[in-house]
Amino acid sequence: MKTKLGIIGYGNWVKDSYIPAIKYDGRAKIVAISAKSDDTIATIKKEYGCSVTVYSNYNDLLYSDNVDAVMIAVPDAMHGEIIMEAIQSGKPLFYEPPIGHTRSLIAEVLKKLHSAPQITHANLELGLIPVISRAAEMIKAKRIGDIQSIKVSLRSNWGPEPNQDTNVINRLSLWYVHIINILLDASPKRVLLLDGYGVIGRRQNQSSCIFDYDGIWGELKININSVDKLVINIEAIGSEGEILIDILTGELKVRLMNEEMINFFPAKQPYADWPGMRESITHFLDAIENFIPSFFNSDLVAKLQTIGLATEASKDTGNWIKLQEY
């Protein structure tokens, strides 16, 4: 029997990513969708007819007896409220970071997630793409010698986000610090935000953050107001060479003193709009079927979000911030 999914939100991310990934997997069916606007509700009814129940109030979807599991894809400012309501429903939950749009709300949602009895799965899809696991294996095997630093660079034309309560590194750290952690098989001990440039509020257009992994340096460099549409690259520097990764294509380039190799380890093809989305939804459904915790559970999210909040403290003080266990 297929898992019956209810989806809260019906924007482009749902239509271009969730729905194709669910269809590719084949083990679940969408039985309910919640949307706010009359136009969106009319569109859903036109596209799905009687096969999907449409709700204007997401609480009605959460507590529907016909829904086995819930997926949330709404604007950032609605994440925290709906995640906490979904936890109350007790149903397996797939949700998008960030878990809150303010620093105080992040802390509140973390407490709810930590005590949640059900499967919770944060959509940290980039942690599942093959090029990352392959690069981690090579670093562990010292293919480029002793690792010295890893830099993740993201450039996009997503544009300024004024009047925000969190900085841009915190906003994106769950995905990209997670990648550095996987590559180094470690968590940072302290962080230093180099701040940057932006608009009114805490959200910079450009910013960098340094992460200290006991003398191995991680760096996350973000520019959301770039001339580039989207570029996400990783550079791992070792004592004997370097590894260069293109997240979007899965290209992995190894450069040694007398040798250069290029291979491709892309996410499942065709992409459901974004690399790793098919893998992420498959992992969520695996957890439901096998009654096991998701890899992207609340413990992992708490560790990553603690790092993100430390960047806020570093922004305020201009100093290194030591990380505490959540």
Tab-separated table of C-alpha atoms in Angstrom:
chain	number	residue	atom	x	y	z
A	1	MET	CA	0.000	0.000	0.000
A	2	LYS	CA	1.336	3.424	-0.932
A	3	THR	CA	2.081	6.048	1.688
A	4	LYS	CA	-0.552	8.772	1.560
A	5	LEU	CA	1.088	12.191	1.532
A	6	GLY	CA	-0.319	15.577	2.414
A	7	ILE	CA	1.584	18.616	1.145
A	8	ILE	CA	1.356	22.050	2.733
A	9	GLY	CA	2.122	24.644	0.067
A	10	TYR	CA	1.862	24.533	-3.696
A	11	GLY	CA	4.520	26.834	-5.100
A	12	ASN	CA	7.099	26.146	-7.792
A	13	TRP	CA	9.304	24.117	-5.427
A	14	VAL	CA	6.481	21.645	-4.850
A	15	LYS	CA	5.534	21.450	-8.514
A	16	ASP	CA	9.065	21.285	-9.921
A	17	SER	CA	10.753	19.207	-7.221
A	18	TYR	CA	8.508	17.393	-4.725
A	19	ILE	CA	5.956	16.045	-7.149
A	20	PRO	CA	8.470	14.733	-9.745
A	21	ALA	CA	10.594	13.145	-6.984
A	22	ILE	CA	7.538	11.449	-5.468
A	23	LYS	CA	6.558	10.090	-8.895
A	24	TYR	CA	10.092	8.829	-9.619
A	25	ASP	CA	10.133	6.925	-6.320
A	26	GLY	CA	6.704	5.435	-6.856
A	27	ARG	CA	5.930	4.347	-3.271
A	28	ALA	CA	3.711	7.255	-2.254
A	29	LYS	CA	0.721	9.125	-3.564
A	30	ILE	CA	-0.433	12.666	-2.918
A	31	VAL	CA	-3.894	12.639	-1.352
A	32	ALA	CA	-4.143	16.153	0.066
A	33	ILE	CA	-2.720	19.634	-0.579
A	34	SER	CA	-3.150	22.800	1.466
A	35	ALA	CA	-2.948	26.247	-0.134
A	36	LYS	CA	-4.006	29.740	0.911
A	37	SER	CA	-5.029	31.640	-2.202
A	38	ASP	CA	-8.222	31.008	-4.129
A	39	ASP	CA	-6.281	30.988	-7.404
A	40	THR	CA	-3.888	28.296	-6.186
A	41	ILE	CA	-6.744	26.195	-4.813
A	42	ALA	CA	-8.536	26.456	-8.170
A	43	THR	CA	-5.325	25.405	-9.966
A	44	ILE	CA	-4.905	22.325	-7.743
A	45	LYS	CA	-8.519	21.269	-8.305
A	46	LYS	CA	-8.097	21.692	-12.051
A	47	GLU	CA	-4.871	19.654	-12.127
A	48	TYR	CA	-5.909	16.865	-9.748
A	49	GLY	CA	-9.675	16.749	-9.893
A	50	CYS	CA	-11.206	14.533	-7.209
A	51	SER	CA	-8.009	12.533	-6.605
A	52	VAL	CA	-6.680	15.095	-4.097
A	53	THR	CA	-8.462	16.787	-1.218
A	54	VAL	CA	-7.707	20.509	-1.149
A	55	TYR	CA	-7.605	22.436	2.117
A	56	SER	CA	-7.444	26.158	2.705
A	57	ASN	CA	-6.443	25.547	6.350
A	58	TYR	CA	-3.308	23.451	6.800
A	59	ASN	CA	-4.478	22.245	10.240
A	60	ASP	CA	-7.318	20.379	8.553
A	61	LEU	CA	-4.740	18.553	6.431
A	62	LEU	CA	-2.508	17.802	9.428
A	63	TYR	CA	-5.309	16.080	11.299
A	64	SER	CA	-6.932	14.317	8.359
A	65	ASP	CA	-7.304	10.561	8.905
A	66	ASN	CA	-6.541	10.069	5.221
A	67	VAL	CA	-3.009	11.519	5.464
A	68	ASP	CA	-0.135	9.256	6.586
A	69	ALA	CA	2.755	11.733	6.342
A	70	VAL	CA	3.206	15.464	5.782
A	71	MET	CA	5.541	17.509	3.607
A	72	ILE	CA	5.951	21.268	4.105
A	73	ALA	CA	7.079	23.743	1.446
A	74	VAL	CA	6.081	27.280	2.342
A	75	PRO	CA	7.867	30.666	2.575
A	76	ASP	CA	10.567	30.939	5.262
A	77	ALA	CA	8.447	33.154	7.505
A	78	MET	CA	5.896	30.333	7.858
A	79	HIS	CA	8.343	27.454	8.492
A	80	GLY	CA	8.536	27.611	12.282
A	81	GLU	CA	4.821	27.917	12.993
A	82	ILE	CA	3.820	25.114	10.633
A	83	ILE	CA	6.645	22.770	11.684
A	84	MET	CA	5.542	23.065	15.319
A	85	GLU	CA	1.898	22.452	14.386
A	86	ALA	CA	2.933	19.442	12.286
A	87	ILE	CA	4.889	17.980	15.221
A	88	GLN	CA	1.703	18.162	17.290
A	89	SER	CA	-0.080	16.014	14.690
A	90	GLY	CA	2.347	13.138	15.339
A	91	LYS	CA	2.655	12.323	11.634
A	92	PRO	CA	6.000	11.726	9.892
A	93	LEU	CA	7.254	15.085	8.746
A	94	PHE	CA	9.377	16.269	5.797
A	95	TYR	CA	10.283	19.947	6.027
A	96	GLU	CA	12.563	22.611	4.595
A	97	PRO	CA	15.168	24.556	6.555
A	98	PRO	CA	15.497	27.117	7.957
A	99	ILE	CA	13.357	25.985	10.886
A	100	GLY	CA	12.563	29.582	11.786
A	101	HIS	CA	12.928	33.069	10.333
A	102	THR	CA	14.031	34.647	13.625
A	103	ARG	CA	16.699	33.665	16.129
A	104	SER	CA	14.210	33.263	18.969
A	105	LEU	CA	11.872	31.132	16.858
A	106	ILE	CA	14.731	28.852	15.795
A	107	ALA	CA	15.427	28.067	19.454
A	108	GLU	CA	11.727	27.416	20.116
A	109	VAL	CA	11.336	25.066	17.149
A	110	LEU	CA	14.500	23.176	18.097
A	111	LYS	CA	12.973	22.303	21.467
A	112	LYS	CA	9.829	20.999	19.775
A	113	LEU	CA	11.815	18.984	17.240
A	114	HIS	CA	14.015	17.475	19.920
A	115	SER	CA	10.991	16.051	21.734
A	116	ALA	CA	9.048	15.057	18.605
A	117	PRO	CA	7.921	11.411	18.784
A	118	GLN	CA	7.552	10.924	15.040
A	119	ILE	CA	9.988	10.685	12.126
A	120	THR	CA	11.216	14.158	11.205
A	121	HIS	CA	13.256	14.701	8.055
A	122	ALA	CA	14.918	18.014	7.255
A	123	ASN	CA	15.462	18.359	3.525
A	124	LEU	CA	19.276	18.523	3.553
A	125	GLU	CA	19.389	16.945	0.127
A	126	LEU	CA	22.941	17.944	-0.787
A	127	GLY	CA	24.258	15.655	1.921
A	128	LEU	CA	23.022	12.682	-0.108
A	129	ILE	CA	24.560	13.397	-3.496
A	130	PRO	CA	27.222	10.881	-4.626
A	131	VAL	CA	29.956	13.404	-5.406
A	132	ILE	CA	30.081	14.428	-1.732
A	133	SER	CA	30.349	10.877	-0.398
A	134	ARG	CA	32.994	10.039	-3.005
A	135	ALA	CA	35.057	13.099	-2.127
A	136	ALA	CA	34.750	12.269	1.593
A	137	GLU	CA	36.132	8.787	0.913
A	138	MET	CA	39.081	10.259	-0.974
A	139	ILE	CA	39.850	12.768	1.764
A	140	LYS	CA	39.686	10.034	4.426
A	141	ALA	CA	42.056	7.882	2.337
A	142	LYS	CA	44.433	10.871	2.062
A	143	ARG	CA	44.245	10.859	-1.711
A	144	ILE	CA	45.380	14.509	-1.606
A	145	GLY	CA	47.547	14.083	1.469
A	146	ASP	CA	46.721	15.651	4.809
A	147	ILE	CA	43.640	17.815	4.449
A	148	GLN	CA	44.248	21.478	5.256
A	149	SER	CA	41.123	23.378	4.266
A	150	ILE	CA	37.735	23.108	2.587
A	151	LYS	CA	35.919	26.057	1.053
A	152	VAL	CA	32.322	26.058	-0.154
A	153	SER	CA	31.474	28.948	-2.467
A	154	LEU	CA	27.915	29.810	-3.512
A	155	ARG	CA	27.118	32.584	-5.966
A	156	SER	CA	23.562	33.261	-7.071
A	157	ASN	CA	21.281	35.995	-8.331
A	158	TRP	CA	18.614	35.251	-5.713
A	159	GLY	CA	18.812	38.900	-4.712
A	160	PRO	CA	18.786	40.975	-1.503
A	161	GLU	CA	16.592	40.046	1.464
A	162	PRO	CA	16.059	43.172	3.595
A	163	ASN	CA	14.671	43.359	7.123
A	164	GLN	CA	15.654	39.823	8.136
A	165	ASP	CA	16.541	38.727	11.675
A	166	THR	CA	19.165	36.136	10.658
A	167	ASN	CA	22.380	36.499	8.685
A	168	VAL	CA	22.886	34.844	5.299
A	169	ILE	CA	25.405	32.295	6.606
A	170	ASN	CA	22.952	31.130	9.269
A	171	ARG	CA	20.176	31.040	6.641
A	172	LEU	CA	22.158	28.610	4.455
A	173	SER	CA	24.452	26.904	6.939
A	174	LEU	CA	22.344	23.788	7.475
A	175	TRP	CA	22.991	22.689	3.892
A	176	TYR	CA	26.530	23.880	3.343
A	177	VAL	CA	28.185	23.456	6.746
A	178	HIS	CA	26.669	19.984	6.682
A	179	ILE	CA	28.647	19.308	3.498
A	180	ILE	CA	31.900	20.427	5.123
A	181	ASN	CA	31.136	18.232	8.139
A	182	ILE	CA	30.609	15.221	5.873
A	183	LEU	CA	33.816	15.838	3.963
A	184	LEU	CA	35.856	16.148	7.161
A	185	ASP	CA	33.818	13.635	9.195
A	186	ALA	CA	33.860	16.186	11.998
A	187	SER	CA	32.117	19.228	13.447
A	188	PRO	CA	33.716	22.644	13.962
A	189	LYS	CA	34.919	23.748	17.388
A	190	ARG	CA	34.461	27.478	16.829
A	191	VAL	CA	33.255	29.944	14.199
A	192	LEU	CA	34.178	33.434	13.035
A	193	LEU	CA	31.774	35.404	10.866
A	194	LEU	CA	33.521	37.903	8.619
A	195	ASP	CA	30.174	39.669	8.199
A	196	GLY	CA	29.871	41.338	4.786
A	197	TYR	CA	27.641	43.689	2.876
A	198	GLY	CA	23.912	43.786	2.613
A	199	VAL	CA	20.730	45.680	3.236
A	200	ILE	CA	18.685	46.835	6.222
A	201	GLY	CA	18.555	44.057	8.809
A	202	ARG	CA	20.996	41.222	9.489
A	203	ARG	CA	20.899	39.481	6.082
A	204	GLN	CA	24.017	40.258	4.063
A	205	ASN	CA	24.212	40.000	0.286
A	206	GLN	CA	27.803	38.775	0.582
A	207	SER	CA	29.410	37.165	3.605
A	208	SER	CA	32.041	34.628	4.635
A	209	CYS	CA	32.466	32.489	7.718
A	210	ILE	CA	35.481	30.533	8.950
A	211	PHE	CA	35.027	27.250	10.821
A	212	ASP	CA	37.819	25.793	12.935
A	213	TYR	CA	37.972	21.985	12.823
A	214	ASP	CA	40.877	21.623	15.264
A	215	GLY	CA	43.302	23.392	12.949
A	216	ILE	CA	41.670	22.329	9.666
A	217	TRP	CA	39.869	25.311	8.209
A	218	GLY	CA	36.428	25.307	6.684
A	219	GLU	CA	35.025	28.332	4.898
A	220	LEU	CA	31.561	29.157	3.613
A	221	LYS	CA	31.496	32.094	1.178
A	222	ILE	CA	28.100	33.360	0.025
A	223	ASN	CA	27.052	35.954	-2.557
A	224	ILE	CA	23.291	36.055	-3.203
A	225	ASN	CA	23.523	39.199	-5.334
A	226	SER	CA	25.924	37.864	-7.950
A	227	VAL	CA	25.898	38.287	-11.718
A	228	ASP	CA	25.954	34.462	-11.848
A	229	LYS	CA	22.580	32.737	-11.872
A	230	LEU	CA	23.854	29.905	-9.655
A	231	VAL	CA	27.306	28.428	-9.043
A	232	ILE	CA	28.152	26.105	-6.132
A	233	ASN	CA	31.757	24.937	-5.935
A	234	ILE	CA	33.873	23.191	-3.318
A	235	GLU	CA	37.648	23.324	-3.022
A	236	ALA	CA	39.433	20.862	-0.723
A	237	ILE	CA	43.137	21.565	-0.294
A	238	GLY	CA	45.545	18.857	0.881
A	239	SER	CA	49.294	18.670	1.406
A	240	GLU	CA	49.691	16.801	-1.895
A	241	GLY	CA	46.930	18.167	-4.101
A	242	GLU	CA	43.346	19.362	-4.259
A	243	ILE	CA	39.822	18.208	-4.974
A	244	LEU	CA	37.443	20.502	-6.877
A	245	ILE	CA	33.705	19.790	-6.908
A	246	ASP	CA	30.843	21.235	-8.918
A	247	ILE	CA	27.739	20.504	-6.853
A	248	LEU	CA	25.269	21.118	-9.683
A	249	THR	CA	26.884	18.761	-12.220
A	250	GLY	CA	28.564	16.234	-9.930
A	251	GLU	CA	31.977	16.903	-11.466
A	252	LEU	CA	34.883	15.853	-9.241
A	253	LYS	CA	38.363	16.928	-10.267
A	254	VAL	CA	41.459	15.636	-8.468
A	255	ARG	CA	44.653	17.601	-9.071
A	256	LEU	CA	47.972	16.226	-7.865
A	257	MET	CA	51.458	17.483	-8.643
A	258	ASN	CA	51.881	15.231	-11.689
A	259	GLU	CA	48.349	14.063	-12.358
A	260	GLU	CA	44.837	15.364	-12.986
A	261	MET	CA	41.660	13.295	-13.104
A	262	ILE	CA	38.075	14.287	-13.796
A	263	ASN	CA	35.066	12.102	-12.979
A	264	PHE	CA	31.347	12.676	-12.609
A	265	PHE	CA	29.237	11.464	-9.689
A	266	PRO	CA	25.899	13.210	-10.248
A	267	ALA	CA	22.743	12.790	-8.195
A	268	LYS	CA	19.973	10.576	-9.578
A	269	GLN	CA	19.016	11.556	-13.103
A	270	PRO	CA	16.958	13.311	-14.214
A	271	TYR	CA	17.050	15.801	-11.354
A	272	ALA	CA	13.786	16.697	-9.673
A	273	ASP	CA	14.776	20.346	-10.239
A	274	TRP	CA	17.713	20.154	-7.780
A	275	PRO	CA	20.479	17.616	-7.124
A	276	GLY	CA	19.684	15.262	-4.277
A	277	MET	CA	15.923	15.826	-4.147
A	278	ARG	CA	15.106	12.345	-5.415
A	279	GLU	CA	17.494	10.843	-2.887
A	280	SER	CA	16.045	12.928	-0.040
A	281	ILE	CA	12.427	11.964	-0.651
A	282	THR	CA	13.410	8.328	-1.137
A	283	HIS	CA	15.238	8.431	2.210
A	284	PHE	CA	12.144	9.905	3.906
A	285	LEU	CA	9.925	7.156	2.512
A	286	ASP	CA	12.493	4.523	3.528
A	287	ALA	CA	12.328	5.802	7.105
A	288	ILE	CA	8.516	5.597	7.093
A	289	GLU	CA	8.426	2.088	5.624
A	290	ASN	CA	11.080	0.692	7.938
A	291	PHE	CA	10.057	2.593	11.089
A	292	ILE	CA	13.571	3.979	11.529
A	293	PRO	CA	14.815	7.510	12.282
A	294	SER	CA	15.654	9.659	9.302
A	295	PHE	CA	19.332	10.408	8.713
A	296	PHE	CA	18.296	14.079	8.737
A	297	ASN	CA	16.687	13.819	12.163
A	298	SER	CA	16.311	16.382	14.928
A	299	ASP	CA	19.699	15.591	16.514
A	300	LEU	CA	21.519	16.440	13.295
A	301	VAL	CA	19.434	19.573	12.767
A	302	ALA	CA	20.136	20.703	16.349
A	303	LYS	CA	23.893	20.341	15.835
A	304	LEU	CA	23.823	22.219	12.539
A	305	GLN	CA	21.486	24.929	13.786
A	306	THR	CA	23.684	25.464	16.849
A	307	ILE	CA	26.501	26.271	14.413
A	308	GLY	CA	24.226	28.684	12.567
A	309	LEU	CA	23.243	30.481	15.758
A	310	ALA	CA	26.914	30.751	16.725
A	311	THR	CA	27.479	32.782	13.546
A	312	GLU	CA	24.885	35.242	14.857
A	313	ALA	CA	26.839	35.634	18.099
A	314	SER	CA	30.019	36.111	16.080
A	315	LYS	CA	28.306	38.779	13.987
A	316	ASP	CA	27.320	40.661	17.138
A	317	THR	CA	30.718	40.457	18.844
A	318	GLY	CA	33.132	40.338	15.918
A	319	ASN	CA	34.901	37.468	17.695
A	320	TRP	CA	35.408	33.730	17.477
A	321	ILE	CA	32.552	31.839	19.137
A	322	LYS	CA	33.171	28.431	20.699
A	323	LEU	CA	30.480	25.905	19.926
A	324	GLN	CA	28.522	24.237	22.687
A	325	GLU	CA	26.718	20.914	22.436
A	326	TYR	CA	22.978	21.405	21.961
